[in-house]
């Protein structure tokens, strides 16, 4: 090792500080995906687009997620954690710049796709990096840190955006100026964080052919966690994309701060649930999530029918618990049933189900609400979630052990 290399290593962040830096990266990336949540109502007025267009702007984010998962899932294994993380942060910076300068829907679509791409690469890289930074054999703490900071970032982005939109000038610009500054600060921390991949290779050596499948021997066992992940992320997507419009149009709550606060409530409850229930078994949390989804969607519909903000707040808290249980429990069950030599592939299939759950139902609700009413669309959403939950409960009770 040369003197320069030694000095560089001495200046790198390690231990707990490095873990904080990586956790901050995960939170910052996810914050960018919900900064729009309180702003959708403003964008609809400013750009003059419909409810269907709003849902498509939200859902196009999954294109970036899937591209990252299918083509760049192994990126950090090949080129290293730090270069992959810096690439993800660079994409997030470009995404934030598009949001800042957006003049029409096309700008928003490009920004959302880039945001999904950056999160897809950065979240997987960060989770693997945390596991390697944690000393000892027990790496389960990495998943707990990654999933809890995921929800903290989601909630923090929505809350800060809502507060700035309500109480500060330039509601469509200021939040992204602040967010760009945050990204640059986190990027500086990541640049100084210790690399944990001992032998890296060139990007050209990484196979780019997408590969995704679930082996025949575990397909029946895979149904329950897959549907659980789909349902959990469908609930999160409903709140991120459509709850502000429901608050404004049916509950007559027009404050952007309250719209951001509602999603912050969901996220903080989810993060707290993940931390408080870390010792519960994966099978229990997965099945509990499926049971909780049914009263959650019932409360969402009841809040709209009776125009009750209090019911919406209760439903949001229950949704946070269901989403936390579903995401963590489903992922842990998949990790358990997947063959060791195909685990990455099976986990990727689970995440595809989660991403599709985050986007497809939201599109369906947007289309239905333009033909009928938001309440009827929410009833259809509640029916779909209930049917999915009951089917998954049947498979989970039979196959999940």
Coordinates of N, CA and C in Angstrom, one line a residue, residues 1 42 48 51 63 77 132 140 143 155 191 200-201 208 214 220 237 252 268 281 300 314 330 350 359 386 399:
X1 N 0.9 -1.2 0.0 CA 0.0 0.0 0.0 C 0.9 1.2 0.0
X42 N -51.2 21.2 -6.6 CA -50.7 22.5 -7.2 C -50.3 22.2 -8.7
X48 N -52.6 22.1 -15.6 CA -53.9 21.8 -16.2 C -54.1 20.4 -16.6
X51 N -56.9 13.9 -13.4 CA -56.6 12.9 -12.4 C -55.9 11.7 -13.0
X63 N -41.1 2.7 -13.7 CA -40.3 2.3 -14.8 C -38.8 2.4 -14.4
X77 N -22.1 -5.0 -6.7 CA -21.2 -6.2 -6.6 C -20.0 -6.1 -7.5
X132 N -22.4 -5.1 5.3 CA -21.0 -5.3 5.3 C -20.3 -4.4 6.3
X140 N -29.0 -9.1 10.4 CA -30.5 -8.7 10.3 C -30.7 -7.2 10.6
X143 N -31.2 -4.9 7.5 CA -32.5 -4.9 7.0 C -33.4 -3.9 7.8
X155 N -41.5 9.8 4.6 CA -42.3 10.7 5.4 C -41.7 12.1 5.5
X191 N -19.0 9.9 -0.6 CA -17.7 9.9 -1.3 C -16.5 9.6 -0.3
X200 N -13.0 -5.2 -7.0 CA -14.0 -4.6 -7.9 C -13.6 -4.9 -9.4
X201 N -14.6 -4.8 -10.3 CA -14.3 -5.0 -11.7 C -14.8 -3.8 -12.5
X208 N -25.5 -7.7 -18.7 CA -26.7 -6.8 -18.7 C -28.0 -7.5 -19.0
X214 N -39.0 -17.5 -10.4 CA -39.2 -18.2 -9.2 C -39.2 -19.7 -9.4
X220 N -45.6 -22.0 -4.8 CA -46.8 -21.9 -3.9 C -46.4 -21.2 -2.6
X237 N -48.8 3.5 -2.1 CA -49.0 4.2 -3.3 C -50.3 5.0 -3.3
X252 N -62.3 18.3 2.3 CA -62.2 19.8 2.4 C -61.1 20.3 3.2
X268 N -43.9 7.5 9.7 CA -43.3 7.4 11.0 C -43.9 6.2 11.8
X281 N -41.7 -13.0 14.5 CA -41.3 -13.8 13.4 C -41.9 -13.3 12.1
X300 N -60.4 3.7 5.0 CA -60.2 4.7 4.0 C -61.5 5.1 3.3
X314 N -57.0 7.8 11.6 CA -56.9 6.4 12.2 C -56.6 5.4 11.2
X330 N -42.9 -9.9 4.4 CA -42.8 -10.6 3.1 C -41.4 -10.8 2.7
X350 N -39.7 -10.6 -5.9 CA -40.5 -10.1 -4.8 C -40.6 -8.5 -5.0
X359 N -47.7 0.9 -8.2 CA -48.1 1.7 -9.3 C -49.4 1.3 -10.0
X386 N -58.9 -6.5 -0.4 CA -59.5 -7.6 0.5 C -59.4 -8.9 -0.2
X399 N -48.7 -22.7 3.5 CA -47.3 -23.0 3.0 C -46.3 -22.3 3.8

